[in-house]
Short mmCIF file of C-alpha atoms in Angstrom, two decimals:
data_model
loop_
_atom_site.label_atom_id
_atom_site.label_comp_id
_atom_site.label_asym_id
_atom_site.label_seq_id
_atom_site.Cartn_x
_atom_site.Cartn_y
_atom_site.Cartn_z
CA MET A 1 -22.04 100.84 122.11
CA ASP A 2 -19.05 100.49 124.32
CA VAL A 3 -15.67 99.65 122.72
CA ASP A 4 -12.69 98.44 124.68
CA GLN A 5 -9.56 100.56 124.27
CA PRO A 6 -6.27 98.76 123.82
CA SER A 7 -3.92 99.12 126.79
CA THR A 8 -0.68 101.03 126.48
CA SER A 9 2.55 101.06 128.43
CA THR A 10 2.97 104.82 128.53
CA SER A 11 3.02 106.40 131.89
CA GLY A 12 0.30 108.64 133.16
CA ALA A 13 2.60 111.57 132.87
CA ASN A 14 2.43 111.37 129.12
CA GLN A 15 -1.24 110.79 128.71
CA GLY A 16 -2.69 113.46 126.51
CA GLY A 17 0.81 114.85 125.82
CA PRO A 18 3.40 114.38 123.09
CA PRO A 19 4.41 110.79 122.31
CA ALA A 20 7.38 109.34 124.19
CA ILE A 21 9.72 106.46 123.75
CA ALA A 22 8.47 103.30 125.44
CA ALA A 23 10.12 102.68 128.80
CA ASP A 24 11.26 99.14 127.76
CA ALA A 25 12.50 100.22 124.26
CA THR A 26 16.11 99.62 123.41
CA ILE A 27 18.17 102.07 121.33
CA ASN A 28 21.28 100.46 119.85
CA GLY A 29 24.25 102.10 118.18
CA PRO A 30 27.24 104.15 119.15
CA SER A 31 26.94 107.34 121.23
CA PHE A 32 26.67 110.64 119.45
CA TYR A 33 28.91 113.61 120.48
CA TYR A 34 27.67 117.02 119.53
CA LYS A 35 29.72 120.17 119.59
CA SER A 36 28.17 123.38 118.53
CA SER A 37 29.92 125.41 115.86
CA ARG A 38 27.69 128.34 116.34
CA LEU A 39 27.40 128.82 120.15
CA GLY A 40 30.58 130.94 120.64
CA THR A 41 29.81 133.37 117.84
CA GLU A 42 26.15 133.59 118.68
CA MET A 43 26.81 134.11 122.35
CA LEU A 44 29.21 136.95 121.60
CA GLN A 45 26.74 138.57 119.26
CA SER A 46 24.05 138.33 121.97
CA LEU A 47 26.33 139.84 124.57
CA ASN A 48 27.30 142.67 122.27
CA LEU A 49 23.61 143.49 121.71
CA LEU A 50 23.06 143.48 125.51
CA ARG A 51 25.97 145.89 125.85
CA ILE A 52 24.69 148.18 123.07
CA ASP A 53 21.27 148.21 124.73
CA GLY A 54 22.74 148.71 128.27
CA VAL A 55 21.22 145.42 129.56
CA LEU A 56 22.91 143.64 132.48
CA CYS A 57 25.94 145.90 132.21
CA ASP A 58 27.76 146.05 135.56
CA VAL A 59 30.66 148.47 134.88
CA ASN A 60 31.23 151.79 133.22
CA LEU A 61 34.69 152.51 131.77
CA LEU A 62 35.57 156.14 131.75
CA ASN A 63 38.01 157.54 129.19
CA SER A 64 38.49 161.06 127.81
CA SER A 65 35.27 162.29 129.55
CA ARG A 66 33.24 159.60 127.83
CA SER A 67 32.14 156.19 129.06
CA ILE A 68 31.47 152.70 127.76
CA SER A 69 29.13 150.30 129.50
CA ALA A 70 30.27 146.73 129.62
CA HIS A 71 30.10 143.34 131.38
CA ARG A 72 32.95 142.53 133.80
CA VAL A 73 32.91 138.83 132.87
CA VAL A 74 33.43 139.60 129.15
CA LEU A 75 36.26 141.97 129.74
CA ALA A 76 37.95 139.55 132.19
CA ALA A 77 37.73 136.74 129.65
CA CYS A 78 39.50 138.84 127.06
CA SER A 79 42.00 140.76 129.11
CA ASN A 80 44.28 139.59 131.85
CA TYR A 81 44.44 143.22 133.06
CA PHE A 82 40.64 143.33 133.63
CA ARG A 83 40.77 139.76 135.04
CA ALA A 84 43.16 140.84 137.78
CA MET A 85 41.18 144.09 138.34
CA PHE A 86 37.89 142.41 138.91
CA SER A 87 39.00 139.25 140.71
CA CYS A 88 41.81 140.09 142.90
CA ASN A 89 39.94 142.19 145.57
CA LEU A 90 41.29 145.51 144.33
CA SER A 91 39.40 148.73 144.91
CA GLU A 92 37.95 148.53 141.36
CA THR A 93 36.47 145.12 142.02
CA ARG A 94 33.23 146.72 143.34
CA LYS A 95 33.29 150.07 141.64
CA GLU A 96 30.64 150.88 139.09
CA ASN A 97 32.66 153.60 137.37
CA ILE A 98 36.35 152.99 136.57
CA GLU A 99 38.68 155.55 135.05
CA MET A 100 40.78 154.26 132.20
CA PRO A 101 43.39 156.95 131.40
CA GLY A 102 46.49 156.54 129.27
CA MET A 103 45.00 155.81 125.76
CA ASP A 104 43.05 157.80 123.32
CA TRP A 105 39.33 157.33 123.04
CA LEU A 106 39.16 155.63 119.53
CA THR A 107 41.82 153.09 120.49
CA PHE A 108 40.02 152.31 123.73
CA GLN A 109 36.69 152.00 122.03
CA SER A 110 38.19 149.63 119.34
CA LEU A 111 39.63 147.40 122.09
CA ILE A 112 36.36 147.02 123.98
CA ASN A 113 34.52 146.44 120.75
CA PHE A 114 37.05 143.65 119.99
CA ALA A 115 36.32 142.01 123.29
CA TYR A 116 32.71 141.64 122.13
CA THR A 117 33.10 141.02 118.38
CA GLY A 118 36.67 139.68 117.84
CA GLU A 119 36.98 142.24 114.99
CA LEU A 120 39.50 144.93 114.68
CA SER A 121 40.77 147.35 111.91
CA ILE A 122 44.47 147.97 112.03
CA THR A 123 46.19 150.61 109.96
CA GLY A 124 49.61 152.13 109.77
CA ALA A 125 48.32 155.09 111.83
CA SER A 126 46.29 153.18 114.42
CA VAL A 127 48.82 150.41 115.18
CA GLN A 128 51.14 152.78 117.09
CA GLN A 129 48.29 153.38 119.55
CA LEU A 130 46.73 149.91 119.48
CA LEU A 131 49.86 147.97 120.32
CA PRO A 132 50.77 149.97 123.46
CA ALA A 133 47.11 149.89 124.67
CA ALA A 134 46.86 146.19 124.00
CA CYS A 135 50.01 145.57 125.96
CA LEU A 136 48.62 147.66 128.85
CA LEU A 137 45.42 145.72 128.86
CA GLN A 138 47.24 142.46 128.29
CA MET A 139 45.11 141.60 125.31
CA THR A 140 47.48 139.09 123.73
CA GLU A 141 45.49 138.37 120.59
CA VAL A 142 45.42 142.05 119.67
CA GLN A 143 49.20 142.26 120.41
CA ASP A 144 49.75 139.35 118.07
CA ALA A 145 47.52 140.93 115.40
CA CYS A 146 49.41 144.17 115.54
CA CYS A 147 52.74 142.39 115.38
CA ALA A 148 51.52 140.42 112.46
CA PHE A 149 50.50 143.63 110.66
CA LEU A 150 53.79 145.27 111.30
CA THR A 151 55.71 142.18 110.04
CA ARG A 152 53.79 142.40 106.76
CA GLN A 153 54.42 146.12 106.45
CA MET A 154 58.18 145.69 107.09
CA ASP A 155 60.47 147.10 104.35
CA PRO A 156 64.13 148.32 104.25
CA SER A 157 63.07 151.83 105.14
CA ASN A 158 61.09 150.99 108.27
CA CYS A 159 62.39 147.70 109.77
CA LEU A 160 64.72 149.33 112.20
CA GLY A 161 62.02 151.70 113.50
CA ILE A 162 59.59 148.73 113.81
CA ARG A 163 62.32 146.90 115.71
CA ALA A 164 62.77 149.74 118.20
CA PHE A 165 58.94 150.06 118.60
CA ALA A 166 58.67 146.31 119.21
CA ASP A 167 61.56 146.29 121.83
CA THR A 168 59.88 149.15 123.70
CA HIS A 169 56.75 146.98 124.08
CA ALA A 170 58.48 143.65 124.70
CA CYS A 171 57.22 142.08 121.57
CA ARG A 172 59.97 139.56 121.30
CA GLU A 173 58.87 137.71 118.16
CA LEU A 174 58.54 140.96 116.26
CA VAL A 175 61.96 142.04 117.47
CA ARG A 176 63.39 138.70 116.12
CA SER A 177 61.49 139.14 112.81
CA ALA A 178 62.78 142.70 112.44
CA ASP A 179 66.34 141.66 113.27
CA LYS A 180 66.28 138.86 110.78
CA TYR A 181 64.91 141.21 108.15
CA ALA A 182 67.52 143.88 108.75
CA LEU A 183 70.31 141.30 108.51
CA ASP A 184 68.88 139.68 105.40
CA LYS A 185 68.16 143.09 103.57
CA PHE A 186 71.22 144.87 104.98
CA GLN A 187 72.34 146.12 101.56
CA GLU A 188 69.08 148.09 101.20
CA VAL A 189 68.71 148.82 105.00
CA MET A 190 72.12 150.57 105.08
CA ALA A 191 70.81 153.26 102.69
CA SER A 192 67.84 154.17 104.88
CA GLU A 193 67.48 157.22 107.09
CA GLU A 194 66.71 154.92 110.02
CA PHE A 195 70.13 153.25 109.73
CA ALA A 196 71.81 156.68 109.89
CA GLN A 197 69.84 157.50 113.05
CA LEU A 198 70.76 154.20 114.84
CA ALA A 199 72.20 154.37 118.35
CA LEU A 200 75.65 152.99 118.72
CA PRO A 201 74.66 149.71 120.54
CA GLN A 202 72.16 148.78 117.82
CA LEU A 203 74.64 149.56 115.01
CA LEU A 204 77.31 147.38 116.63
CA GLU A 205 74.87 144.57 117.08
CA ILE A 206 74.01 144.53 113.35
CA ILE A 207 77.51 144.83 111.91
CA ALA A 208 78.97 142.28 114.32
CA SER A 209 76.37 139.57 113.40
CA GLU A 210 77.61 136.39 111.96
CA GLU A 211 74.50 136.28 109.76
CA LEU A 212 74.87 139.68 108.18
CA ASN A 213 73.93 139.13 104.51
CA VAL A 214 76.39 141.05 102.36
CA LYS A 215 78.22 140.33 99.10
CA SER A 216 81.47 141.42 100.55
CA GLU A 217 82.91 142.97 103.73
CA GLU A 218 83.53 146.10 101.78
CA GLN A 219 79.81 146.90 102.11
CA VAL A 220 80.03 146.65 105.90
CA PHE A 221 82.98 149.21 105.88
CA THR A 222 80.96 151.50 103.63
CA ALA A 223 77.97 151.31 105.91
CA ALA A 224 79.96 151.96 109.00
CA MET A 225 81.64 155.07 107.56
CA GLN A 226 78.18 156.33 106.30
CA TRP A 227 76.98 156.10 109.86
CA VAL A 228 79.93 157.87 111.34
CA LYS A 229 79.95 160.72 108.73
CA HIS A 230 76.19 161.32 109.16
CA GLU A 231 77.03 163.14 112.33
CA VAL A 232 80.80 163.29 111.99
CA GLN A 233 81.59 165.76 114.83
CA GLN A 234 79.52 163.72 117.40
CA ARG A 235 80.60 160.32 116.10
CA LYS A 236 84.17 160.49 114.83
CA HIS A 237 85.52 159.54 118.31
CA LEU A 238 83.57 156.24 117.94
CA LEU A 239 85.24 155.23 114.69
CA TYR A 240 87.62 152.73 116.20
CA GLN A 241 84.87 151.03 118.26
CA VAL A 242 82.70 150.79 115.03
CA LEU A 243 85.53 149.56 112.68
CA SER A 244 86.52 146.94 115.28
CA HIS A 245 83.42 145.09 114.22
CA VAL A 246 84.17 145.26 110.47
CA ARG A 247 86.05 142.25 109.25
CA LEU A 248 88.69 144.13 107.23
CA PRO A 249 90.86 141.12 106.47
CA PHE A 250 88.02 139.88 104.19
CA CYS A 251 88.19 143.07 102.09
CA SER A 252 90.22 142.99 98.95
CA PRO A 253 93.80 144.25 99.08
CA LYS A 254 92.97 146.97 96.52
CA PHE A 255 90.12 148.17 98.73
CA ILE A 256 92.27 148.19 101.87
CA VAL A 257 94.99 150.19 100.21
CA SER A 258 93.01 152.60 98.03
CA THR A 259 89.86 153.18 100.14
CA VAL A 260 90.29 152.21 103.79
CA SER A 261 93.88 153.45 104.24
CA GLU A 262 93.25 156.75 102.38
CA ASP A 263 90.10 157.76 104.31
CA PRO A 264 90.93 160.96 106.23
CA LEU A 265 89.12 159.85 109.46
CA VAL A 266 90.99 156.50 109.46
CA LYS A 267 94.27 158.23 108.89
CA GLN A 268 93.71 160.45 111.97
CA ASP A 269 92.86 157.61 114.36
CA PRO A 270 95.79 155.46 115.66
CA GLY A 271 93.49 152.59 116.56
CA CYS A 272 92.01 152.51 113.11
CA ARG A 273 95.47 152.52 111.48
CA ASP A 274 96.29 149.44 113.66
CA LEU A 275 93.22 147.72 112.25
CA VAL A 276 94.37 148.50 108.75
CA ASP A 277 97.77 147.07 109.47
CA GLU A 278 96.13 143.85 110.92
CA ALA A 279 94.21 143.47 107.74
CA LYS A 280 97.30 143.91 105.55
CA ASN A 281 99.22 141.30 107.66
CA TYR A 282 96.44 138.83 107.23
CA LEU A 283 96.41 139.37 103.41
CA LEU A 284 100.16 139.47 102.96
CA LEU A 285 101.24 136.80 105.39
CA PRO A 286 99.12 133.68 104.80
CA LEU A 287 101.35 131.43 106.77
CA GLU A 288 100.72 133.58 109.89
CA ARG A 289 96.97 133.42 109.76
CA SER A 290 96.56 130.53 112.05
CA LYS A 291 97.86 132.76 114.77
CA MET A 292 95.35 135.44 114.18
CA GLN A 293 92.26 134.69 116.33
CA GLY A 294 89.00 136.48 117.02
CA PRO A 295 85.75 137.41 115.22
CA ARG A 296 87.56 139.81 112.75
CA TYR A 297 89.29 136.76 111.30
CA ARG A 298 86.17 134.67 110.66
CA ALA A 299 84.09 134.87 107.53
CA ARG A 300 80.45 135.66 108.10
CA LYS A 301 77.71 133.16 107.51
CA PRO A 302 75.22 135.02 105.42
CA LEU A 303 71.58 134.06 105.38
CA LYS A 304 71.28 133.90 101.62
CA TYR A 305 73.81 133.02 99.04
CA GLY A 306 71.58 133.53 95.98
CA GLU A 307 68.48 132.10 94.46
CA VAL A 308 68.21 128.40 93.56
CA LEU A 309 65.73 126.30 91.75
CA TYR A 310 63.81 123.36 93.25
CA ALA A 311 61.97 120.49 91.40
CA VAL A 312 59.41 119.07 93.84
CA GLY A 313 57.56 115.77 93.57
CA GLY A 314 55.74 114.85 90.41
CA TRP A 315 54.96 111.58 88.61
CA CYS A 316 57.53 108.91 87.51
CA SER A 317 57.24 105.33 86.40
CA GLY A 318 53.54 105.16 87.05
CA ASP A 319 53.47 106.60 90.55
CA ALA A 320 53.68 109.81 92.60
CA ILE A 321 57.14 110.61 94.03
CA ALA A 322 58.44 112.42 97.08
CA SER A 323 61.93 113.26 95.80
CA VAL A 324 63.16 116.85 95.57
CA GLU A 325 66.14 118.21 93.60
CA MET A 326 67.91 121.56 93.73
CA LEU A 327 69.93 123.49 91.14
CA ASP A 328 72.21 126.43 92.00
CA PRO A 329 72.67 128.45 88.73
CA SER A 330 75.44 130.59 90.34
CA LYS A 331 77.82 127.53 90.38
CA GLN A 332 80.40 127.37 87.65
CA MET A 333 79.06 123.93 86.59
CA PRO A 334 75.50 123.85 87.83
CA GLN A 335 74.16 120.41 88.59
CA TRP A 336 70.84 119.06 89.94
CA ARG A 337 71.41 117.53 93.37
CA PRO A 338 68.98 115.66 95.71
CA VAL A 339 67.85 117.33 98.89
CA GLU A 340 65.73 115.92 101.64
CA PRO A 341 62.50 114.25 100.18
CA MET A 342 59.02 115.21 101.26
CA GLN A 343 57.30 113.11 103.85
CA LYS A 344 54.48 112.26 101.39
CA ARG A 345 54.55 111.47 97.66
CA ARG A 346 52.94 114.26 95.72
CA CYS A 347 52.03 114.76 92.06
CA GLY A 348 49.97 117.74 90.95
CA VAL A 349 51.48 119.59 93.91
CA GLY A 350 51.45 123.38 94.15
CA VAL A 351 54.73 124.99 95.17
CA ALA A 352 55.66 128.51 96.31
CA VAL A 353 58.19 130.30 98.47
CA LEU A 354 57.07 132.37 101.55
CA ASP A 355 59.47 134.03 103.92
CA GLY A 356 62.35 131.97 102.66
CA LEU A 357 60.60 128.60 103.13
CA LEU A 358 59.34 126.34 100.36
CA TYR A 359 55.76 125.16 100.63
CA ALA A 360 54.32 122.09 98.92
CA VAL A 361 50.53 122.35 98.91
CA GLY A 362 48.08 119.43 98.32
CA GLY A 363 48.61 117.10 95.34
CA HIS A 364 47.89 113.40 94.87
CA ASP A 365 49.98 110.60 96.57
CA GLY A 366 48.94 107.90 93.97
CA GLN A 367 45.98 106.72 95.87
CA SER A 368 44.16 109.78 97.37
CA TYR A 369 43.86 113.51 97.07
CA LEU A 370 45.66 115.54 99.69
CA ASN A 371 44.97 118.65 101.80
CA SER A 372 48.18 118.41 103.74
CA ILE A 373 51.03 120.90 103.41
CA GLU A 374 54.68 120.48 103.94
CA ARG A 375 57.36 123.27 104.42
CA PHE A 376 61.04 122.98 103.57
CA ASP A 377 63.78 124.99 105.33
CA PRO A 378 66.81 125.26 103.08
CA VAL A 379 69.03 126.13 106.01
CA THR A 380 68.36 122.83 107.86
CA ASN A 381 67.53 120.82 104.72
CA LYS A 382 64.39 119.56 106.51
CA TRP A 383 60.68 119.26 105.66
CA SER A 384 58.15 119.81 108.39
CA ASP A 385 54.49 118.94 108.38
CA ASP A 386 53.29 121.28 111.10
CA VAL A 387 51.45 123.50 108.65
CA ALA A 388 47.65 123.74 108.93
CA PRO A 389 45.89 121.80 106.05
CA THR A 390 43.67 123.44 103.46
CA SER A 391 39.97 122.96 104.02
CA THR A 392 39.67 121.10 100.72
CA CYS A 393 41.76 118.27 99.28
CA ARG A 394 43.11 119.40 95.91
CA THR A 395 45.58 118.42 93.15
CA SER A 396 46.46 120.37 90.09
CA VAL A 397 46.30 123.39 92.27
CA GLY A 398 47.75 126.82 91.54
CA VAL A 399 49.77 128.43 94.33
CA GLY A 400 51.16 131.97 94.66
CA VAL A 401 52.30 134.51 97.25
CA LEU A 402 50.75 137.96 97.57
CA ASP A 403 51.13 140.52 100.48
CA GLY A 404 52.85 138.07 102.69
CA TYR A 405 50.02 135.31 102.32
CA LEU A 406 50.20 132.00 100.48
CA PHE A 407 47.17 131.49 98.19
CA ALA A 408 45.88 127.98 96.98
CA VAL A 409 43.80 128.48 93.82
CA GLY A 410 41.44 126.02 92.23
CA GLY A 411 42.46 122.44 91.43
CA GLN A 412 40.31 119.26 91.78
CA ASP A 413 39.22 117.15 94.77
CA GLY A 414 38.46 113.92 92.94
CA VAL A 415 34.73 114.74 92.64
CA SER A 416 34.79 118.08 90.84
CA CYS A 417 36.86 120.89 89.54
CA LEU A 418 37.26 123.67 92.06
CA ASN A 419 36.86 127.49 92.00
CA VAL A 420 37.59 127.70 95.76
CA VAL A 421 40.48 129.96 96.82
CA GLU A 422 42.15 129.88 100.26
CA ARG A 423 44.78 132.16 101.87
CA TYR A 424 47.28 131.07 104.39
CA ASP A 425 48.58 133.21 107.26
CA ALA A 426 51.92 131.81 108.29
CA TYR A 427 52.01 133.91 111.57
CA ARG A 428 48.72 132.37 112.80
CA ASN A 429 49.19 129.06 110.98
CA GLU A 430 45.63 129.30 109.53
CA TRP A 431 43.96 129.03 106.14
CA SER A 432 40.89 131.18 105.46
CA ARG A 433 38.63 131.40 102.37
CA VAL A 434 38.64 134.45 100.17
CA ALA A 435 36.35 135.22 97.30
CA SER A 436 35.91 132.18 94.83
CA MET A 437 36.94 132.43 91.19
CA SER A 438 34.15 133.03 88.71
CA THR A 439 35.32 129.83 86.84
CA ARG A 440 36.35 126.44 88.08
CA ARG A 441 39.89 125.74 87.19
CA LEU A 442 42.32 122.79 87.55
CA GLY A 443 45.78 122.85 86.07
CA VAL A 444 45.65 126.53 86.44
CA SER A 445 48.82 128.72 86.56
CA VAL A 446 49.09 131.55 89.11
CA ALA A 447 51.22 134.69 89.03
CA VAL A 448 51.41 137.99 90.84
CA LEU A 449 51.45 141.34 88.90
CA ASN A 450 50.77 144.84 90.19
CA GLY A 451 49.45 143.76 93.49
CA CYS A 452 46.91 141.30 92.03
CA LEU A 453 46.87 137.47 91.83
CA TYR A 454 46.19 136.18 88.31
CA ALA A 455 44.65 132.83 87.54
CA VAL A 456 45.66 131.92 83.98
CA GLY A 457 43.97 129.20 81.90
CA GLY A 458 43.52 125.78 83.28
CA SER A 459 40.59 123.43 82.67
CA ASP A 460 36.99 123.54 83.89
CA GLY A 461 36.94 119.78 84.12
CA HIS A 462 35.71 119.31 80.60
CA SER A 463 37.97 121.38 78.32
CA PRO A 464 40.99 123.64 78.52
CA LEU A 465 40.35 127.40 79.12
CA ASN A 466 41.79 130.55 77.56
CA THR A 467 40.07 132.79 80.17
CA VAL A 468 41.99 134.72 82.77
CA GLU A 469 40.88 136.47 85.89
CA LYS A 470 42.69 138.46 88.63
CA PHE A 471 42.10 138.70 92.36
CA ASP A 472 42.44 142.11 94.04
CA PRO A 473 43.00 141.64 97.89
CA ARG A 474 41.94 145.24 98.53
CA THR A 475 38.37 144.45 97.37
CA ASN A 476 38.30 140.62 97.87
CA LYS A 477 36.98 140.30 94.33
CA TRP A 478 37.95 138.54 91.15
CA TYR A 479 37.87 140.53 87.91
CA THR A 480 37.82 139.11 84.30
CA VAL A 481 40.66 140.23 82.05
CA ARG A 482 41.23 139.65 78.37
CA SER A 483 41.31 136.03 77.37
CA MET A 484 44.42 134.39 75.86
CA HIS A 485 44.50 133.54 72.19
CA THR A 486 45.05 129.85 72.95
CA ARG A 487 43.33 127.46 75.37
CA ARG A 488 45.84 126.17 77.82
CA LYS A 489 45.92 123.80 80.89
CA HIS A 490 48.91 122.75 82.89
CA LEU A 491 50.83 125.72 81.57
CA GLY A 492 53.65 127.81 82.94
CA SER A 493 53.37 131.57 83.75
CA ALA A 494 55.76 134.20 85.01
CA VAL A 495 55.98 137.94 85.34
CA TYR A 496 58.88 139.75 83.72
CA GLY A 497 59.25 143.47 82.92
CA GLY A 498 55.81 144.29 84.23
CA GLU A 499 54.11 141.86 81.87
CA LEU A 500 52.64 138.44 82.32
CA TYR A 501 53.83 135.51 80.17
CA ALA A 502 51.85 132.31 79.54
CA VAL A 503 53.92 129.53 78.11
CA GLY A 504 53.18 126.00 76.75
CA GLY A 505 50.58 123.80 78.39
CA ARG A 506 48.11 121.55 76.63
CA ASP A 507 44.93 122.41 74.52
CA ASP A 508 42.15 119.98 73.47
CA MET A 509 44.53 117.90 71.32
CA THR A 510 48.19 118.18 72.21
CA GLU A 511 51.00 119.81 74.23
CA LEU A 512 51.85 123.30 73.13
CA SER A 513 55.14 125.18 72.29
CA SER A 514 53.40 128.57 71.84
CA ALA A 515 53.57 131.45 74.27
CA GLU A 516 52.00 134.79 74.68
CA ARG A 517 52.39 138.00 76.76
CA TYR A 518 49.81 140.06 78.59
CA ASP A 519 50.08 143.86 78.95
CA PRO A 520 47.99 145.02 81.96
CA ALA A 521 47.96 148.66 80.74
CA ALA A 522 46.45 147.66 77.35
CA ASP A 523 44.49 144.62 78.66
CA ASP A 524 45.72 142.63 75.74
CA TRP A 525 47.65 139.43 74.90
CA VAL A 526 50.14 139.36 72.07
CA PRO A 527 51.97 136.20 70.77
CA VAL A 528 55.69 135.84 71.44
CA VAL A 529 58.27 133.51 69.95
CA ALA A 530 57.42 129.81 70.49
CA MET A 531 59.63 127.40 72.36
CA ASN A 532 61.68 124.82 70.52
CA GLN A 533 59.70 121.92 71.99
CA ARG A 534 56.08 121.32 73.03
CA ARG A 535 55.61 120.94 76.84
CA SER A 536 53.00 121.03 79.61
#
């Protein structure tokens, strides 16, 4: 029996094939924009596999009697040096084999691997070859990474050498960082071997700076004389030129008379004796000071006058607040005084100092949880919000600084208590995740001891914790340590004398006045004297 089939509106091209949307169908709604988060990474991985297998490679790079096969387009995309070589009609544009002298094989191999993987291992030994090679090949990201590494490795014993190395390779930001570090840490830098070996122009640039951070001008005189006497026969004729940049009028009268005037080298140099007389006149004839002009008669403007305390944000009268106050304990009558408020109200905010700047991380503004960050510069008394946000909104977050990075630890996002830990690289203005804690913690206190970041107590969202764990950046792992005797959330912690103190907080019932101390060698907590008042 024949049965009539219902007619359809699909075109003949689809008959017998997969179903298609009817031609007269209407699809409403907004357009959808898709951007792949995987394409870039997966494409690089595929290109690297092609390189390893020697597929579609169109150039061989020769170095130290060895060769690496590669793709011109990848090299040109990563290096302005290769881009010019392959696209500017040079002789190498069509060559299959290209000599690459001037760098060692391991360094060259590392840079080509970076072009395909975006990964690079930098050490104290390798950076001295990597940075010059990256400069030669104009691989700016590698240059920046090397400079960031050297910035983190900077200390009073090597900052002047790093500065000279950076200057040789025209790394201006690193030069500025090293200059700032040397001026800021001058009291320690002046004792280093690198300081004794400085060339005269570099020495004069340092001791002439308005921003030289010293407690007294007497330290500058001492440093100048140390430099001259390090190679006294070769340098004694430079003494007047050096002391001309020391602001002797700001030394004490006793120091001028008993130390400067009595130094044998000063006594032998007529110009230096004139400088001493100038200083004496300034000190003994105050009415004549207005006639004395020039840099030697101006006090310096040091970078740091001492440590101060900041109280940042919080909760008051039923709402989050943005106000900030500062206390200078060095004053004869210390008082809290207001400074520039934050741009957002923040309670439960995490606060830490990195590179002389105060960071306020996350918190709650009274209505929503925040992932934004603000940064305060005490020199300008200004907050800026140009810091990258954390990947997760969080309040009651623990914040600490370790190895030149800012860490945001735990907290809560309004839905759950967090064990997520993020690390901020100020040089790149980027947050990245590191290993998560084994326990979720809000109201956690964070401290740094013996190169590790400690997460102390807090709450798991249900009850206060007495557990403690530490993060080792060398292994990117958290390790459990001995628990405290008392459960504590919203506590304070600090390191003193090589031991970790946990103070106050709140347990299941009430605020606490008790405190305890952790000895990392014994892996044990012991009670210490309680505070006079309960607090969290």
